[in-house]
CSV table of C-alpha atoms and ligand atoms in Angstrom, one decimal:
chain,number,residue,atom,x,y,z
A,1,MET,CA,94.8,115.6,63.7
A,2,ALA,CA,93.3,112.1,63.2
A,3,ALA,CA,90.2,110.7,61.6
A,4,GLY,CA,88.0,109.4,64.4
A,5,ALA,CA,86.2,106.0,63.9
A,6,ALA,CA,83.2,108.0,62.7
A,7,GLY,CA,85.2,110.0,60.3
A,8,GLU,CA,85.3,113.5,62.2
A,9,ALA,CA,88.5,115.2,62.5
A,10,ARG,CA,89.9,114.7,65.9
A,11,ARG,CA,93.0,116.0,67.8
A,12,ASN,CA,95.5,113.2,68.5
A,13,ARG,CA,95.8,113.7,72.2
A,14,GLY,CA,96.1,110.3,73.7
A,15,PHE,CA,93.8,107.6,72.4
A,16,PRO,CA,96.3,105.0,70.8
A,17,GLN,CA,95.9,104.8,67.0
A,18,ALA,CA,97.7,101.6,66.3
A,19,GLY,CA,97.3,98.6,68.8
A,20,ARG,CA,100.4,97.2,70.4
A,21,PRO,CA,101.2,93.5,71.4
A,22,TRP,CA,100.6,93.0,75.2
A,23,ASP,CA,103.9,91.4,76.0
A,24,SER,CA,106.0,94.5,75.2
A,25,LEU,CA,103.1,96.6,76.7
A,26,LYS,CA,103.2,94.6,79.8
A,27,ALA,CA,106.9,95.0,80.2
A,28,GLU,CA,106.7,98.7,79.8
A,29,MET,CA,103.7,99.1,82.4
A,30,LEU,CA,105.6,96.9,84.9
A,31,SER,CA,108.8,98.9,84.5
A,32,ALA,CA,107.1,102.3,85.0
A,33,ARG,CA,105.5,100.8,88.1
A,34,GLU,CA,108.9,100.4,89.6
A,35,GLY,CA,109.1,104.0,90.7
A,36,ASP,CA,105.8,103.6,92.7
A,37,LYS,CA,105.9,102.9,96.4
A,38,PRO,CA,105.3,99.3,97.4
A,39,TRP,CA,101.6,98.9,98.5
A,40,CYS,CA,102.7,97.0,101.5
A,41,HIS,CA,106.2,97.1,103.2
A,42,GLU,CA,107.6,96.4,106.7
A,43,ARG,CA,109.1,100.2,106.8
A,44,SER,CA,105.6,101.5,105.6
A,45,PHE,CA,102.9,102.5,108.0
A,46,THR,CA,100.5,103.9,105.5
A,47,ALA,CA,97.2,101.9,105.3
A,48,ALA,CA,97.8,98.6,103.9
A,49,TYR,CA,95.9,95.4,105.0
A,50,PHE,CA,98.1,92.3,105.1
A,51,ALA,CA,97.4,89.3,107.3
A,52,GLY,CA,100.0,87.0,105.6
A,53,GLU,CA,100.8,85.3,102.2
A,54,ASP,CA,98.4,82.6,102.6
A,55,VAL,CA,95.5,85.0,103.3
A,56,LEU,CA,96.5,87.0,100.2
A,57,ARG,CA,96.6,84.1,98.0
A,58,CYS,CA,93.1,83.1,99.2
A,59,ALA,CA,91.9,86.5,98.5
A,60,ASP,CA,93.5,86.8,95.1
A,61,GLU,CA,92.5,83.5,94.0
A,62,ALA,CA,88.9,83.8,95.1
A,63,TYR,CA,88.7,87.2,93.3
A,64,ASP,CA,90.2,85.9,90.1
A,65,ALA,CA,87.6,83.1,90.1
A,66,TYR,CA,84.7,85.5,89.8
A,67,ARG,CA,86.6,88.4,88.3
A,68,ALA,CA,84.6,88.5,85.2
A,69,GLU,CA,81.3,87.7,86.6
A,70,ASN,CA,79.1,90.8,87.0
A,71,GLY,CA,77.8,91.2,90.4
A,72,LEU,CA,74.7,93.1,89.0
A,73,PHE,CA,73.6,89.8,87.8
A,74,ALA,CA,74.3,87.5,90.7
A,75,ALA,CA,70.8,86.8,91.5
A,76,SER,CA,69.7,86.1,87.9
A,77,ALA,CA,72.9,84.2,86.4
A,78,TYR,CA,75.2,83.4,89.0
A,79,PRO,CA,73.4,81.7,91.9
A,80,SER,CA,76.9,80.4,93.4
A,81,LEU,CA,77.9,84.2,93.7
A,82,ALA,CA,74.6,85.0,95.2
A,83,ALA,CA,74.9,82.3,97.7
A,84,ARG,CA,78.4,83.5,98.6
A,85,GLN,CA,77.0,87.0,99.1
A,86,ARG,CA,74.4,85.7,101.3
A,87,GLU,CA,76.6,83.7,103.5
A,88,LEU,CA,79.2,86.6,103.7
A,89,ILE,CA,76.5,89.0,105.0
A,90,ALA,CA,75.1,86.4,107.3
A,91,GLY,CA,78.4,85.7,108.7
A,92,VAL,CA,79.3,89.2,109.5
A,93,LEU,CA,75.9,90.0,110.9
A,94,ASP,CA,76.3,87.0,113.2
A,95,LEU,CA,79.8,88.4,114.4
A,96,LEU,CA,78.2,91.9,115.1
A,97,HIS,CA,75.3,90.5,117.2
A,98,ALA,CA,72.7,91.3,114.7
A,99,PRO,CA,69.2,90.1,115.6
A,100,GLU,CA,67.0,87.7,113.8
A,101,GLY,CA,65.7,89.4,110.6
A,102,ALA,CA,68.6,91.6,110.2
A,103,GLY,CA,69.9,92.2,106.5
A,104,GLY,CA,72.3,94.0,104.2
A,105,SER,CA,74.1,94.5,100.9
A,106,ALA,CA,77.5,94.2,99.5
A,107,THR,CA,78.9,97.6,98.3
A,108,ALA,CA,82.2,98.7,96.6
A,109,GLY,CA,83.7,100.2,99.6
A,110,GLY,CA,83.2,102.1,103.1
A,111,THR,CA,82.1,105.4,101.2
A,112,GLU,CA,79.4,103.6,99.5
A,113,SER,CA,78.3,101.8,102.6
A,114,ILE,CA,77.8,105.2,104.4
A,115,LEU,CA,76.2,106.7,101.4
A,116,MET,CA,73.7,104.0,101.3
A,117,ALA,CA,72.9,104.2,105.0
A,118,MET,CA,72.5,107.8,104.9
A,119,LYS,CA,70.1,107.3,101.8
A,120,ALA,CA,68.2,104.8,103.6
A,121,ALA,CA,67.9,107.2,106.7
A,122,ARG,CA,66.7,110.0,104.6
A,123,ASP,CA,64.1,107.9,102.9
A,124,TRP,CA,63.0,106.2,106.2
A,125,ALA,CA,62.6,109.7,107.7
A,126,GLN,CA,60.6,111.0,104.7
A,127,ALA,CA,58.1,108.1,105.4
A,128,HIS,CA,58.0,108.2,109.1
A,129,ARG,CA,58.8,111.7,110.4
A,130,PRO,CA,59.3,114.0,107.7
A,131,VAL,CA,61.4,117.1,108.3
A,132,ALA,CA,60.8,120.7,107.0
A,133,GLY,CA,64.4,121.5,106.0
A,134,PRO,CA,67.3,119.5,104.7
A,135,PRO,CA,67.6,116.3,106.6
A,136,GLU,CA,70.5,116.6,109.1
A,137,VAL,CA,73.1,114.1,110.3
A,138,VAL,CA,74.9,114.7,113.4
A,139,VAL,CA,78.3,113.4,113.6
A,140,PRO,CA,81.6,113.5,115.9
A,141,GLN,CA,84.4,115.6,114.8
A,142,THR,CA,86.3,112.7,113.5
A,143,ALA,CA,83.6,111.1,111.4
A,144,HIS,CA,84.8,110.1,108.0
A,145,ALA,CA,84.6,112.7,105.1
A,146,ALA,CA,82.3,110.1,103.4
A,147,PHE,CA,79.5,111.7,105.4
A,148,ASP,CA,80.1,115.1,103.8
A,149,LYS,CA,80.2,113.5,100.6
A,150,GLY,CA,76.8,111.7,101.1
A,151,ALA,CA,75.3,114.8,102.4
A,152,ALA,CA,76.4,116.5,99.2
A,153,TRP,CA,75.0,114.0,97.1
A,154,LEU,CA,71.7,113.4,98.9
A,155,GLY,CA,70.7,117.0,99.8
A,156,MET,CA,71.3,116.4,103.5
A,157,ARG,CA,73.4,118.6,105.8
A,158,VAL,CA,76.2,117.3,108.0
A,159,VAL,CA,76.4,118.8,111.5
A,160,ARG,CA,79.9,118.0,112.6
A,161,MET,CA,81.2,118.5,116.1
A,162,GLU,CA,84.1,120.7,116.8
A,163,ARG,CA,85.8,118.9,119.7
A,164,SER,CA,86.6,115.3,120.4
A,165,GLU,CA,86.9,115.2,124.2
A,166,ASP,CA,89.4,112.6,125.3
A,167,TRP,CA,89.8,111.8,121.7
A,168,ARG,CA,86.2,110.4,121.5
A,169,ALA,CA,82.9,111.8,120.2
A,170,ASP,CA,81.5,114.9,122.1
A,171,VAL,CA,78.3,113.2,123.2
A,172,ALA,CA,76.9,116.2,125.0
A,173,GLY,CA,77.6,118.5,122.1
A,174,MET,CA,75.9,115.9,119.7
A,175,ALA,CA,72.8,115.7,122.0
A,176,ALA,CA,72.6,119.5,122.0
A,177,ALA,CA,73.1,119.5,118.1
A,178,VAL,CA,69.9,117.4,117.5
A,179,SER,CA,67.4,119.6,115.8
A,180,GLU,CA,63.8,119.2,114.4
A,181,ASN,CA,65.6,118.5,111.0
A,182,THR,CA,67.8,115.9,112.4
A,183,VAL,CA,67.1,112.4,111.0
A,184,MET,CA,70.3,110.5,111.6
A,185,ILE,CA,73.2,110.4,114.1
A,186,ALA,CA,76.5,108.4,113.9
A,187,GLY,CA,79.7,107.4,115.6
A,188,SER,CA,82.6,105.4,114.4
A,189,ALA,CA,84.2,102.1,115.7
A,190,PRO,CA,86.8,103.5,115.7
A,191,PRO,CA,87.3,106.7,113.7
A,192,TYR,CA,90.2,107.1,111.1
A,193,PRO,CA,92.1,110.0,112.8
A,194,TYR,CA,92.2,108.6,116.5
A,195,GLY,CA,92.0,105.0,117.2
A,196,GLU,CA,89.6,105.0,120.2
A,197,THR,CA,86.0,103.9,119.6
A,198,ASP,CA,83.2,106.4,120.1
A,199,PRO,CA,80.7,105.8,122.9
A,200,ILE,CA,78.3,104.2,120.5
A,201,ASP,CA,75.8,103.3,123.3
A,202,GLU,CA,75.5,106.7,124.5
A,203,ILE,CA,75.1,108.0,120.9
A,204,ALA,CA,72.5,105.3,120.3
A,205,GLN,CA,70.7,106.6,123.5
A,206,ILE,CA,70.4,110.0,121.9
A,207,ALA,CA,69.0,108.2,118.8
A,208,ARG,CA,66.3,106.4,121.0
A,209,GLU,CA,65.3,109.5,122.5
A,210,HIS,CA,64.8,111.4,119.4
A,211,ASP,CA,63.7,108.6,117.0
A,212,LEU,CA,66.8,108.9,114.8
A,213,TRP,CA,68.4,106.5,112.6
A,214,MET,CA,71.7,105.5,114.4
A,215,HIS,CA,74.8,104.3,112.2
A,216,SER,CA,77.8,102.9,113.8
A,217,ASP,CA,80.6,103.1,111.3
A,218,GLY,CA,82.6,99.9,111.7
A,219,CYS,CA,84.4,100.4,108.3
A,220,ILE,CA,87.9,99.9,110.3
A,221,GLY,CA,86.8,98.1,113.4
A,222,GLY,CA,83.8,95.7,112.2
A,223,MET,CA,86.5,92.9,111.5
A,224,ILE,CA,88.7,93.9,114.4
A,225,LEU,CA,86.9,94.8,117.7
A,226,PRO,CA,85.1,91.6,118.2
A,227,PHE,CA,88.5,89.7,118.1
A,228,MET,CA,90.3,92.2,120.1
A,229,LYS,CA,87.4,92.0,122.7
A,230,ALA,CA,87.8,88.1,122.7
A,231,LEU,CA,91.5,88.5,123.2
A,232,GLY,CA,90.9,90.6,126.4
A,233,ASP,CA,90.9,94.2,125.3
A,234,ALA,CA,88.3,96.6,127.0
A,235,ILE,CA,86.1,97.3,123.8
A,236,PRO,CA,83.2,99.4,124.5
A,237,PRO,CA,79.8,98.2,122.9
A,238,PHE,CA,79.8,99.2,119.3
A,239,ASP,CA,77.6,96.9,117.3
A,240,PHE,CA,74.1,95.6,117.0
A,241,ALA,CA,74.1,94.5,120.6
A,242,VAL,CA,73.6,98.3,121.3
A,243,THR,CA,69.8,98.8,121.2
A,244,GLY,CA,69.3,101.6,118.6
A,245,VAL,CA,72.1,100.9,116.3
A,246,THR,CA,70.1,100.9,113.0
A,247,SER,CA,72.9,100.3,110.4
A,248,MET,CA,76.6,99.6,110.2
A,249,SER,CA,79.3,99.9,107.5
A,250,VAL,CA,82.2,97.1,107.6
A,251,ASP,CA,84.8,97.1,105.1
A,252,MET,CA,86.0,93.8,104.0
A,253,HIS,CA,88.7,95.3,101.9
A,254,LYS,CA,90.4,96.5,105.0
A,255,PHE,CA,90.6,94.2,107.9
A,256,GLY,CA,88.4,91.5,106.2
A,257,TYR,CA,91.5,91.1,104.2
A,258,ALA,CA,89.7,90.8,100.9
A,259,ASN,CA,90.7,92.5,97.7
A,260,LYS,CA,89.7,96.0,97.1
A,261,GLY,CA,86.3,96.9,96.3
A,262,ILE,CA,84.1,95.3,98.9
A,263,SER,CA,82.2,96.5,101.9
A,264,LEU,CA,79.1,95.6,103.8
A,265,CYS,CA,76.2,97.9,104.6
A,266,LEU,CA,74.2,96.1,107.3
A,267,LEU,CA,70.7,96.8,108.5
A,268,ARG,CA,69.3,95.8,111.9
A,269,ASP,CA,66.0,95.1,110.0
A,270,ALA,CA,66.1,93.6,106.5
A,271,GLY,CA,62.7,95.3,105.9
A,272,LEU,CA,64.6,98.5,105.8
A,273,ASP,CA,65.8,97.7,102.5
A,274,ARG,CA,63.0,99.4,101.0
A,275,TYR,CA,64.5,102.8,101.8
A,276,HIS,CA,67.8,101.6,101.0
A,277,ARG,CA,67.4,100.4,97.5
A,278,THR,CA,66.5,102.4,94.4
A,279,SER,CA,64.1,100.8,91.8
A,280,CYS,CA,63.3,101.8,88.4
A,281,ASP,CA,60.6,100.3,86.3
A,282,GLY,CA,59.9,103.0,83.7
A,283,TRP,CA,62.5,102.4,81.1
A,284,PRO,CA,62.4,99.8,78.2
A,285,ALA,CA,64.7,97.4,79.7
A,286,GLY,CA,62.7,96.0,82.6
A,287,LEU,CA,62.9,96.3,86.4
A,288,TYR,CA,66.2,97.7,87.8
A,289,SER,CA,66.5,97.5,91.4
A,290,THR,CA,69.6,97.8,93.4
A,291,PRO,CA,70.6,98.6,97.1
A,292,THR,CA,73.9,100.1,95.8
A,293,ILE,CA,75.4,103.0,93.8
A,294,THR,CA,77.2,100.9,91.4
A,295,GLY,CA,75.6,98.9,88.8
A,296,THR,CA,78.0,96.7,86.9
A,297,ARG,CA,80.8,95.5,89.3
A,298,SER,CA,83.0,92.5,89.5
A,299,GLY,CA,82.0,89.5,91.4
A,300,GLY,CA,85.5,89.2,92.7
A,301,GLY,CA,85.1,91.4,95.7
A,302,VAL,CA,82.3,89.3,97.2
A,303,ALA,CA,84.1,85.9,96.4
A,304,SER,CA,87.4,87.5,97.9
A,305,ALA,CA,85.8,88.4,101.2
A,306,TRP,CA,83.8,85.3,101.5
A,307,ALA,CA,86.9,83.1,100.9
A,308,VAL,CA,88.9,84.9,103.5
A,309,MET,CA,86.1,84.7,106.1
A,310,THR,CA,85.6,81.1,105.5
A,311,HIS,CA,89.6,80.3,105.1
A,312,LEU,CA,90.3,82.1,108.3
A,313,GLY,CA,87.1,81.5,110.3
A,314,GLU,CA,87.0,82.9,113.9
A,315,GLU,CA,90.1,81.0,114.9
A,316,GLY,CA,92.1,82.4,112.0
A,317,PHE,CA,91.0,85.9,112.7
A,318,LEU,CA,91.8,85.6,116.5
A,319,ARG,CA,95.4,84.2,115.6
A,320,ILE,CA,96.1,87.2,113.1
A,321,HIS,CA,94.8,89.6,115.6
A,322,ALA,CA,96.5,88.4,118.5
A,323,ALA,CA,99.9,88.8,116.7
A,324,GLN,CA,98.9,92.3,115.5
A,325,LYS,CA,97.6,93.3,119.0
A,326,ARG,CA,101.1,92.3,120.2
A,327,ILE,CA,102.6,94.5,117.7
A,328,ARG,CA,100.3,97.3,118.5
A,329,ASP,CA,100.6,97.1,122.3
A,330,ARG,CA,104.6,97.0,121.9
A,331,LEU,CA,104.2,100.1,119.8
A,332,VAL,CA,102.0,101.9,122.2
A,333,ASP,CA,104.2,101.0,125.0
A,334,GLY,CA,107.5,102.1,123.2
A,335,ILE,CA,106.2,105.4,122.1
A,336,GLY,CA,104.9,106.1,125.6
A,337,ALA,CA,108.5,105.4,126.7
A,338,ILE,CA,109.9,108.0,124.7
A,339,GLU,CA,110.3,111.4,126.3
A,340,GLY,CA,107.5,113.9,125.0
A,341,LEU,CA,105.7,111.7,122.7
A,342,VAL,CA,102.1,111.0,123.6
A,343,VAL,CA,99.7,108.4,122.0
A,344,LEU,CA,96.2,109.8,121.4
A,345,GLY,CA,93.7,107.9,123.4
A,346,ARG,CA,93.4,104.2,123.8
A,347,PRO,CA,93.9,102.6,120.3
A,348,HIS,CA,91.3,99.8,120.0
A,349,ALA,CA,92.0,98.7,116.5
A,350,LEU,CA,95.3,98.5,114.4
A,351,HIS,CA,96.2,102.4,113.9
A,352,VAL,CA,98.0,104.5,116.3
A,353,SER,CA,98.3,108.3,116.4
A,354,PHE,CA,100.9,110.2,118.5
A,355,TYR,CA,101.9,113.7,118.9
A,356,ALA,CA,104.9,115.5,120.4
A,357,ASP,CA,104.6,117.4,123.7
A,358,GLY,CA,106.8,120.6,123.3
A,359,PHE,CA,108.6,119.8,120.0
A,360,ASP,CA,107.7,119.4,116.3
A,361,ILE,CA,106.2,116.1,115.4
A,362,TYR,CA,106.5,116.8,111.6
A,363,ALA,CA,110.2,117.0,112.1
A,364,VAL,CA,110.0,113.8,113.7
A,365,GLU,CA,108.1,112.5,110.8
A,366,GLU,CA,110.6,114.0,108.3
A,367,GLY,CA,113.5,112.5,110.3
A,368,MET,CA,111.9,108.9,110.2
A,369,ALA,CA,111.3,109.4,106.5
A,370,ALA,CA,114.9,110.1,105.9
A,371,ARG,CA,115.4,106.8,107.5
A,372,GLY,CA,113.1,105.1,105.2
A,373,TRP,CA,110.0,104.9,107.5
A,374,ARG,CA,106.7,106.0,105.7
A,375,SER,CA,103.7,107.2,107.9
A,376,VAL,CA,100.8,109.5,107.8
A,377,ARG,CA,100.7,113.0,109.0
A,378,MET,CA,97.7,114.2,110.8
A,379,ARG,CA,96.5,118.0,111.1
A,380,ALA,CA,94.5,118.2,114.4
A,381,PRO,CA,96.4,117.9,116.3
A,382,GLU,CA,99.6,117.6,114.5
A,383,ALA,CA,100.5,114.0,114.9
A,384,ILE,CA,101.9,110.9,113.3
A,385,LEU,CA,99.4,108.1,112.4
A,386,LEU,CA,100.8,104.7,111.9
A,387,TRP,CA,98.7,101.7,110.2
A,388,LEU,CA,99.8,98.3,111.5
A,389,ASN,CA,99.8,94.8,109.7
A,390,MET,CA,101.5,91.5,110.1
A,391,LYS,CA,104.6,92.8,108.1
A,392,HIS,CA,105.5,95.0,111.2
A,393,ALA,CA,106.2,92.1,113.4
A,394,GLN,CA,109.8,92.1,111.7
A,395,SER,CA,110.4,95.9,112.0
A,396,ILE,CA,108.6,97.3,115.1
A,397,GLU,CA,111.8,97.2,117.4
A,398,ALA,CA,113.8,98.9,114.5
A,399,TYR,CA,111.1,101.6,114.2
A,400,LEU,CA,111.1,102.4,118.0
A,401,ALA,CA,114.7,102.5,118.1
A,402,ASP,CA,114.8,105.1,115.1
A,403,LEU,CA,112.0,106.9,116.7
A,404,ALA,CA,113.9,107.4,120.0
A,405,GLU,CA,116.7,108.6,118.2
A,406,VAL,CA,115.0,110.9,115.9
A,407,ALA,CA,112.7,112.2,118.7
A,408,ALA,CA,115.8,113.1,120.8
A,409,ALA,CA,117.5,114.9,118.0
A,410,VAL,CA,114.3,117.0,117.2
A,411,ARG,CA,114.0,117.8,121.1
A,412,ALA,CA,117.7,118.9,121.0
A,413,GLY,CA,117.0,121.2,118.0
A,414,GLY,CA,119.1,119.3,115.6
A,415,LEU,CA,116.3,118.5,113.1
A,416,THR,CA,113.6,120.7,111.8
A,417,ALA,CA,110.7,120.1,109.4
A,418,ALA,CA,110.8,121.4,105.9
A,419,GLY,CA,107.1,121.3,105.2
A,420,ARG,CA,104.0,121.9,107.4
A,421,GLY,CA,101.4,120.2,105.3
A,422,ALA,CA,99.5,117.2,106.6
A,423,SER,CA,99.0,114.1,104.4
A,424,ASP,CA,96.2,114.7,102.0
A,425,TYR,CA,93.7,112.4,100.3
A,426,ALA,CA,93.2,114.2,97.1
A,427,THR,CA,92.8,111.9,94.0
B,501,PLP,C1,86.0,105.0,109.7
B,501,PLP,C2,86.0,105.0,108.1
B,501,PLP,N1,84.9,105.0,107.5
B,501,PLP,C3,84.8,105.0,106.2
B,501,PLP,C4,85.9,104.9,105.5
B,501,PLP,C5,85.8,105.0,103.8
B,501,PLP,O1,86.1,103.8,103.3
B,501,PLP,P1,86.5,103.6,101.8
B,501,PLP,O2,87.8,104.2,101.6
B,501,PLP,O3,86.7,102.2,101.6
B,501,PLP,O4,85.5,104.3,101.0
B,501,PLP,C6,87.1,105.1,106.0
B,501,PLP,C7,88.3,104.8,105.1
B,501,PLP,O5,89.6,104.9,105.6
B,501,PLP,C8,87.3,104.9,107.4
B,501,PLP,O6,88.4,104.9,108.1
């Protein structure tokens, strides 16, 4: 038992009593970390976004420069940070063919961007075409779990498709699922589980016919697809060039190569901001009005994303994505050349899923893990999911050589899987 600061008895369960010098604490903290997996490694294909040491340095130093500034006070106290945010949003809107008068806000991540788009759609519908039941959002089978999280928080209902024809959204099913309570419809560019972009133009057509809010989730592809298209890939329309796309989510902390904690929620019409933001003027401290879930947040995310965008520019992104496209294309060809392995769909971005026809892909995953290769296990279908970055330029041939050997061993019955579970994302 210990006496707390206020004098009440308190069980001594974890809050340190005496302080300790930072130097020894730091050494202890860093040595404890040695047991962790590296965040980015050439033999790891879990989601890590690495575009080169120069880009990382730029992201880190810009983040550090604004780490202590509170983004909540950007407009009132830090005009330089507010200007960086405006330039960042304007830059990405430009990249994604947004019309004159478009707008958006900076959020802490893709989940928050999706939640804010859902909140805006709900409130827009309430003002324009109120529905009787819980407002519904129709999404493809592969839409990110953030839509379910948003629905749970916002009193909405997710209508999720059960199939993904050809690894893309089941558009006919989505059209049939629109009800009198539907307010929003969404697609992914591309979705997390399979790398192929949904037919955003066909989904937007449904939105136009039924007067729905249409969200294109570009959390992954927003900062990849425009460049892959410029590099010659056949990328289906996915951005504001598609009439009917009302909002987009674009994660700068993924393929915008900024430090964690920054995404954009973009709006075709800046005027929609009134449904997007929440304002409170009825408390003693003055008007509190934000287009985000978070209040206090580091200014570092905005600074980091702005710095990488400006440091690389279009030319830099093209250079990096051209190199990563070579890795991806080599991987897709290499996997396709191994007997029994099949790539899911046409990977448009920088992640590739593949399954095994006639043998156990989880045994392949375990065999590869035993050789030091980390990857992600998918459930439906059972598959291996690989996230690519610049580090893999050095390792892709070794990966493919090991994959061919391990797949052959599994096919021959020489390797079996110890576990059946897919990767999970529980924190
Ligand atoms: C397509 C897609 N949307 C949304 C998200 C959620 O992003 P975050 O993890 O930044 O909240 C992810 C995350 O991987 C994603 O892949």
